[in-house]
Tab-separated table of C-alpha atoms in Angstrom:
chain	number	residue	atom	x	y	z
A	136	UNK	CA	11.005	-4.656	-42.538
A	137	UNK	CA	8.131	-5.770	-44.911
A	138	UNK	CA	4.546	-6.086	-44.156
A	139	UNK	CA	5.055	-3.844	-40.810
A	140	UNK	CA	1.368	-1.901	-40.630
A	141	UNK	CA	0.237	-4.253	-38.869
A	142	UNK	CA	0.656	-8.296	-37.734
A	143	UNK	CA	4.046	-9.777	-37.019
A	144	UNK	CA	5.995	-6.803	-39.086
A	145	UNK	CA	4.686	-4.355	-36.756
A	146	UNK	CA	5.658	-6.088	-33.374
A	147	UNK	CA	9.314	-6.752	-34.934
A	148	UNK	CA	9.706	-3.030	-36.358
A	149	UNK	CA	8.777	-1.828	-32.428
A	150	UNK	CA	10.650	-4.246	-31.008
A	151	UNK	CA	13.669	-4.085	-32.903
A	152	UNK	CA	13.327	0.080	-32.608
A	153	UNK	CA	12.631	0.150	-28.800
A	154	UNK	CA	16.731	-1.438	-28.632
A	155	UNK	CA	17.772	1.650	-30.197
A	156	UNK	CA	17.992	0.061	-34.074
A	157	UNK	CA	17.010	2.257	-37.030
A	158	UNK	CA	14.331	0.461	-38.596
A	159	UNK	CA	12.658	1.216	-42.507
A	160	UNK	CA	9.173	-0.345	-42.569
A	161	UNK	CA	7.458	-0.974	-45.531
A	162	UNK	CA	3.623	-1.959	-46.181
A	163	UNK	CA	1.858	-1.465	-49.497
A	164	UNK	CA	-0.866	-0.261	-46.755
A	165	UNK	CA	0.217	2.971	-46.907
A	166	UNK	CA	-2.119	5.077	-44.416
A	167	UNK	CA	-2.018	2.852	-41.698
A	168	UNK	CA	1.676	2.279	-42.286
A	169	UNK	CA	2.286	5.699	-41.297
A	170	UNK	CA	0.264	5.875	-38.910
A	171	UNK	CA	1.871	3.278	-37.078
A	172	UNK	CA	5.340	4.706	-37.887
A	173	UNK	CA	4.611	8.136	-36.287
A	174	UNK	CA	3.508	6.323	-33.340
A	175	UNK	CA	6.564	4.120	-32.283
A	176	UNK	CA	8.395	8.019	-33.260
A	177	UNK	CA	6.276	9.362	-30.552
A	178	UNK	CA	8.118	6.957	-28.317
A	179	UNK	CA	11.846	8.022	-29.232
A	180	UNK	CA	12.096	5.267	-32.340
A	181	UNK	CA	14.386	5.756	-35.099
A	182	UNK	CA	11.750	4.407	-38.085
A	183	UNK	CA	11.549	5.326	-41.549
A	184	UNK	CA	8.142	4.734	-43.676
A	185	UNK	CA	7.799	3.664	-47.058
A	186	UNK	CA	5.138	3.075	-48.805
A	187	UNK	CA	5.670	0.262	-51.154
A	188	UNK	CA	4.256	-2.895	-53.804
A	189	UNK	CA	6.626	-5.650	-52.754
A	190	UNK	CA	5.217	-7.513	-56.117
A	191	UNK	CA	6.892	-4.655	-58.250
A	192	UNK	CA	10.866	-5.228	-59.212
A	193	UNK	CA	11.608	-1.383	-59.733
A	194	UNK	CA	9.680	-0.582	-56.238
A	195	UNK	CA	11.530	-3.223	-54.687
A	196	UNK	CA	14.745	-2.161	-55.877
A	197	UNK	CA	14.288	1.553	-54.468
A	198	UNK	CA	13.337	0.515	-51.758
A	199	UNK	CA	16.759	-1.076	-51.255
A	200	UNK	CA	18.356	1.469	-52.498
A	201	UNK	CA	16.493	3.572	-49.581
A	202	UNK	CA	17.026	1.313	-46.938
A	203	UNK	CA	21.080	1.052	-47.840
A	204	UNK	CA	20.729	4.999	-48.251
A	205	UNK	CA	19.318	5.832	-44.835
A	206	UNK	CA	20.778	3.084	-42.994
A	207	UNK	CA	24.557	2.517	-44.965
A	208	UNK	CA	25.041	-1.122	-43.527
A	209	UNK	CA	21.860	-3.223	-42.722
A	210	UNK	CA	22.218	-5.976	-39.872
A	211	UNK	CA	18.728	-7.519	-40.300
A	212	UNK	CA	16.444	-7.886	-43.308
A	213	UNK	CA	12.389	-9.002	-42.277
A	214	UNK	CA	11.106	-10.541	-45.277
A	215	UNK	CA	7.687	-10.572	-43.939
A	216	UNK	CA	4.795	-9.368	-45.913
A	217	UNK	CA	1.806	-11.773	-46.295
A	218	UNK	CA	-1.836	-12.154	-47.339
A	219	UNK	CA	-4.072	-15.181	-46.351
A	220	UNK	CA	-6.107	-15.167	-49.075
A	221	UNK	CA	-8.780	-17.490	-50.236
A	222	UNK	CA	-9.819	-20.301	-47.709
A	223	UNK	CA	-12.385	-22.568	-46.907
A	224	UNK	CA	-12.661	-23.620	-50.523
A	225	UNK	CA	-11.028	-26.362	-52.478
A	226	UNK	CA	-8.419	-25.830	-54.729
A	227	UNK	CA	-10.683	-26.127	-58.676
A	228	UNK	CA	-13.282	-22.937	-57.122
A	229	UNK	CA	-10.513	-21.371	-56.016
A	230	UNK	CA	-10.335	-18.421	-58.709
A	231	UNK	CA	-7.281	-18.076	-60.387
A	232	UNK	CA	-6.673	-14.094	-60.345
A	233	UNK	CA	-6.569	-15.233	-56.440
A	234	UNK	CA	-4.426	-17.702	-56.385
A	235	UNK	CA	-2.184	-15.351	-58.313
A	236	UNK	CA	-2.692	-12.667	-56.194
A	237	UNK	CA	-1.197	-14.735	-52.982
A	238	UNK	CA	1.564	-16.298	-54.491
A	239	UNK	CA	2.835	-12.662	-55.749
A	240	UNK	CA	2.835	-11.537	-52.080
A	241	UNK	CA	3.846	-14.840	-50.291
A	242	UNK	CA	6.356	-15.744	-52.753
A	243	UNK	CA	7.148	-13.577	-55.356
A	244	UNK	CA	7.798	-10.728	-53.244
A	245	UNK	CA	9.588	-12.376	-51.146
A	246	UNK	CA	11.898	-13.472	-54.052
A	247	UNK	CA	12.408	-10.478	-55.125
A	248	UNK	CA	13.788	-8.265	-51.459
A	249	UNK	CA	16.155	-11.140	-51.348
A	250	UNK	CA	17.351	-10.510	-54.707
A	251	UNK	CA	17.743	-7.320	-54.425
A	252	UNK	CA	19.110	-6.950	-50.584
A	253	UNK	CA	20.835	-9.894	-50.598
A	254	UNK	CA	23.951	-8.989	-52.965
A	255	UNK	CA	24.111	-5.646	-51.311
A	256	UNK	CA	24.810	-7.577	-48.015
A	257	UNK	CA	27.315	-10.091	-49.530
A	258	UNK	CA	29.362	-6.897	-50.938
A	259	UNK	CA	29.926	-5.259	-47.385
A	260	UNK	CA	30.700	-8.613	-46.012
A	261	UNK	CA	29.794	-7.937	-42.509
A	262	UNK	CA	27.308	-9.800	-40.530
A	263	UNK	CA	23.407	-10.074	-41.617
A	264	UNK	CA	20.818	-11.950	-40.915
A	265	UNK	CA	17.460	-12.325	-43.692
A	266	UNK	CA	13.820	-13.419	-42.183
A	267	UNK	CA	12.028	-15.252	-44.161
A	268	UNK	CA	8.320	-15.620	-42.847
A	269	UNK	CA	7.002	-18.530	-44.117
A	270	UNK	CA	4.518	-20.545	-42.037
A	271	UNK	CA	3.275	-23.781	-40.530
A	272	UNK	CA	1.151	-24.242	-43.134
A	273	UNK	CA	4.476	-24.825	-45.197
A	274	UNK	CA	4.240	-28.303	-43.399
A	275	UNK	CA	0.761	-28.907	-42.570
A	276	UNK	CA	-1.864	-28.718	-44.959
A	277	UNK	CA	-5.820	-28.659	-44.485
A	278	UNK	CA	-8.612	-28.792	-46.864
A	279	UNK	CA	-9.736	-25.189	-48.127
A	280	UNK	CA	-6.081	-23.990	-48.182
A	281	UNK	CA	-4.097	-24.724	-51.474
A	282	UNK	CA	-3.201	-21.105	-52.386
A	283	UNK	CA	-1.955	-19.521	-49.191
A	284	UNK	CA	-0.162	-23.424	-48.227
A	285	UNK	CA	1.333	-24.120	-51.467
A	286	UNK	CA	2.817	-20.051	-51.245
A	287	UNK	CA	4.044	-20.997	-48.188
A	288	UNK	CA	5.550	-24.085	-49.259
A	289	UNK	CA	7.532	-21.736	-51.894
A	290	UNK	CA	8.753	-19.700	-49.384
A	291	UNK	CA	10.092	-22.735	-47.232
A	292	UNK	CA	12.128	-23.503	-50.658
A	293	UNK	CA	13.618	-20.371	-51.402
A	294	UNK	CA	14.847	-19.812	-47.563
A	295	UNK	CA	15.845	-23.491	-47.892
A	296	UNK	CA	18.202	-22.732	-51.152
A	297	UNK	CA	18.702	-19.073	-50.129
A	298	UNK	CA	21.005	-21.199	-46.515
A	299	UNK	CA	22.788	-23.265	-49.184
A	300	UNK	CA	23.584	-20.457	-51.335
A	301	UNK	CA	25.045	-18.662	-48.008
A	302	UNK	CA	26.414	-21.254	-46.611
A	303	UNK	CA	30.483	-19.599	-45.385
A	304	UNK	CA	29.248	-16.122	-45.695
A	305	UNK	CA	28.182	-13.697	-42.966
A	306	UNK	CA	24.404	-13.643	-43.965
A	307	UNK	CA	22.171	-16.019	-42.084
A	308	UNK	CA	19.327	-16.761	-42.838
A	309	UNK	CA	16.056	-18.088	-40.557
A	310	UNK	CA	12.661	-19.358	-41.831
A	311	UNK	CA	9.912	-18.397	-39.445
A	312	UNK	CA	6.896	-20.805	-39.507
A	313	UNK	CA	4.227	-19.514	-36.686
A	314	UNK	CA	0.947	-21.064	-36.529
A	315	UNK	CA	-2.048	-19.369	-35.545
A	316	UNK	CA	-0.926	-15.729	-34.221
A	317	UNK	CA	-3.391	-13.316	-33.357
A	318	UNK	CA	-3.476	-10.315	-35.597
A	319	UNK	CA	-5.904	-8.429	-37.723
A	320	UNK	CA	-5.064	-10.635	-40.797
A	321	UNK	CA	-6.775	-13.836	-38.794
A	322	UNK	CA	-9.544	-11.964	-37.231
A	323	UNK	CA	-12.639	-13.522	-37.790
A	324	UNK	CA	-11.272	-16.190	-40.170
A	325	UNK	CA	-11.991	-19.898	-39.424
A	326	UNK	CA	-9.101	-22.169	-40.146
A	327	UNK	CA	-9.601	-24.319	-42.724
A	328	UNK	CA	-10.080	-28.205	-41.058
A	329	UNK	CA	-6.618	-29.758	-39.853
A	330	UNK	CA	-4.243	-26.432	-40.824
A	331	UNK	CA	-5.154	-23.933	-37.747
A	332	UNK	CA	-3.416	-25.605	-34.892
A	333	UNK	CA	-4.705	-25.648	-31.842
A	334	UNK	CA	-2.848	-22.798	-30.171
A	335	UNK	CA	-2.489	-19.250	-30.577
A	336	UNK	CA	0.491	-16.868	-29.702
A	337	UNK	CA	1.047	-12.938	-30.070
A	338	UNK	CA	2.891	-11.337	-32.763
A	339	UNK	CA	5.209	-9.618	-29.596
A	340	UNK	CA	5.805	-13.871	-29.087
A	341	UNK	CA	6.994	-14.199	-32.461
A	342	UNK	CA	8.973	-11.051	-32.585
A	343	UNK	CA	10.656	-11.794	-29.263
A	344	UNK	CA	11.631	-15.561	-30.488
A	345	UNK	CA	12.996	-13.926	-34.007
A	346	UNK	CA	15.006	-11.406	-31.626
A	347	UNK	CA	16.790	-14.354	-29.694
A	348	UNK	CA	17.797	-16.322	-32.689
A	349	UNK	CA	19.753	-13.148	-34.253
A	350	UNK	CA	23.164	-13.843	-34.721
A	351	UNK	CA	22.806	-17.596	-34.235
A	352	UNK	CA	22.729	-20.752	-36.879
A	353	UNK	CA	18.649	-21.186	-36.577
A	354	UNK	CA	17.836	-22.118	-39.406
A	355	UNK	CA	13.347	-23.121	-38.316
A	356	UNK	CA	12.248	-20.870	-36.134
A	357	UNK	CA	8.688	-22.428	-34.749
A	358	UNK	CA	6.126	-20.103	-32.618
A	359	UNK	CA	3.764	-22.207	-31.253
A	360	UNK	CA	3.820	-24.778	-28.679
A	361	UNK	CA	1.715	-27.624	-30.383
A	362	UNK	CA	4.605	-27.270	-33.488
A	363	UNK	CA	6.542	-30.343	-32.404
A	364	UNK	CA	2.998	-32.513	-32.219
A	365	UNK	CA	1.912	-31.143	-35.910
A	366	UNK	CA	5.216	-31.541	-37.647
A	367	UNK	CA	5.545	-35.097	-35.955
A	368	UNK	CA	2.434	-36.218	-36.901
A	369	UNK	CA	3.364	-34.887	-40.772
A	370	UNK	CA	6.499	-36.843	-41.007
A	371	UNK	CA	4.856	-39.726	-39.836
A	372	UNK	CA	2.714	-39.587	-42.392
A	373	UNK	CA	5.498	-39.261	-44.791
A	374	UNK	CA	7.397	-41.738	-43.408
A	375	UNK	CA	3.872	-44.535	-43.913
A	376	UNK	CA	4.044	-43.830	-47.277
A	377	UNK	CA	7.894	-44.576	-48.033
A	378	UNK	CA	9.321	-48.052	-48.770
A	379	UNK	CA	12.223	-48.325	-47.321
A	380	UNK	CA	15.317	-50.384	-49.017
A	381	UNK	CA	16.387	-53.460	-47.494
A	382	UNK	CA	19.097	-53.684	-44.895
A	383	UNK	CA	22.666	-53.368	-46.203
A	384	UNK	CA	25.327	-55.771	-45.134
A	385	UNK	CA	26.322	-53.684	-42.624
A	386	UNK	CA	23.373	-52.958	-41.114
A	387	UNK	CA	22.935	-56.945	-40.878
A	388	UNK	CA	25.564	-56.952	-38.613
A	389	UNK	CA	24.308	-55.492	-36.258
A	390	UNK	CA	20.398	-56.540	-36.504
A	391	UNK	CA	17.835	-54.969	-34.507
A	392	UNK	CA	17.499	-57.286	-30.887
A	393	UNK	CA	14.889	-59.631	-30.986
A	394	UNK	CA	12.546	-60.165	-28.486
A	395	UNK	CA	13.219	-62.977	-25.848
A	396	UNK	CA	11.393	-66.476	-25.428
A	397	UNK	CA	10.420	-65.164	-21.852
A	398	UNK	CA	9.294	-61.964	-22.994
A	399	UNK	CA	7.222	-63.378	-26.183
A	400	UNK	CA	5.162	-65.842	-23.722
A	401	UNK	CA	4.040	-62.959	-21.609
């Protein structure tokens, strides 16, 4: 479990401990990491701290090596860890080190526990299932929001490639896309104009609707219950702006129905 101090990776790591699974959290946060860890211990959890840069290759790869070392097989991998970053400003003052700095958390880090838990899983051939935590805002984009969006957007691609490269094996893999979720990360931040959503859910919402689609085919996983009006009104934008070819013979058999002289004097 990645990014579990705090946020969404915290509310999976308790949830997924309190039904008696043996859970390694990781945070680069490394205080408040274990303080949360010897908390859910206090409560009879079987979790195991570690204090880690997910943007580092040889820190990612002992951590693997920890996780498969203290847990043998792994059933579920969280690829969760996230930073908002900049917002609120458009994309040429947005400085670069930033924009940097989010895309090696949101994306790069990401890449990398998948490389290096994903082969691991493939050689015991039993069945896993990998989290990716993408976003909403891998679909819809405001103004003032190009670096942690176009991470995001990333992410969405390498879950989307990571399914086809699984496709017939054991390992599933989900993409979770929440929208606004209350946590510390979005305290105090003011969404940037069109990418916030209108509705907020908890981070126990999101870890309870990641719980229920273990084991199954989901490939989206959506949080929030104004996702079906935000991605429609994003596709219909897509689909205004695409010129569609002209009807092939077979579609001209069968043409649309036309409307009827009755109906067109009304």
């Amino acid at each position: 479990m990645t990014g579990a101090a705090s946020g969404i990776g915290l509310a999976l790591s308790a949830r997924f401990a309190r039904a008696g699974a043996r859970v390694v959290m990781a945070d680069i946060a490394g205080d408040a990491l274990h303080h949360r860890a010897a908390e859910l211990t206090a409560q009879g959890a079987q979790v195991t701290a570690v204090t880690a840069d997910l943007t580092d290759p040889d820190t990612v790869a002992r951590l693997a090596d920890t996780a498969f070392g203290l847990l043998g097989d792994i059933d579920v991998v969280c690829n969760n860890a996230g930073v908002i970053g900049p917002v609120g400003q458009p994309l040429w003052e947005v400085p670069l080190a930033r924009m940097r700095q989010v895309f090696e958390v949101n994306h790069w880090a990401h890449l990398l526990v998948a490389r290096a838990f994903v082969p691991r899983l493939l050689e015991r051939g039993r069945p896993a299932h990998l989290i990716h935590t993408a976003s909403m805002s891998a679909f819809v984009v405001g103004a003032g929001s190009a670096a942690y969006a176009a991470s995001k957007h990333a992410d969405l691609a390498i879950a989307r490639s990571l399914r086809a490269d699984l496709r017939g094996t054991a390992v599933r893999v989900s993409v979770l896309c929440p929208g606004r979720v209350d946590t510390p990360m979005v305290h105090g931040l003011t969404a940037p104009r069109d990418a916030g959503g209108d509705t907020s859910v908890s981070a126990d919402d999101v870890a309870r609707l990641v719980g229920d689609a273990l084991g199954s085919d989901r490939f989206y996983l959506f949080s929030n219950p104004d996702a079906p009006l935000r991605l429609r009104d994003q596709f219909d934008d897509v689909r205004r702006h695409v010129s569609l070819p002209p009807p092939s013979p077979e579609e001209e058999l069968c043409p649309e129905p036309k409307a009827t002289t009755a109906a067109m004097k009304q």
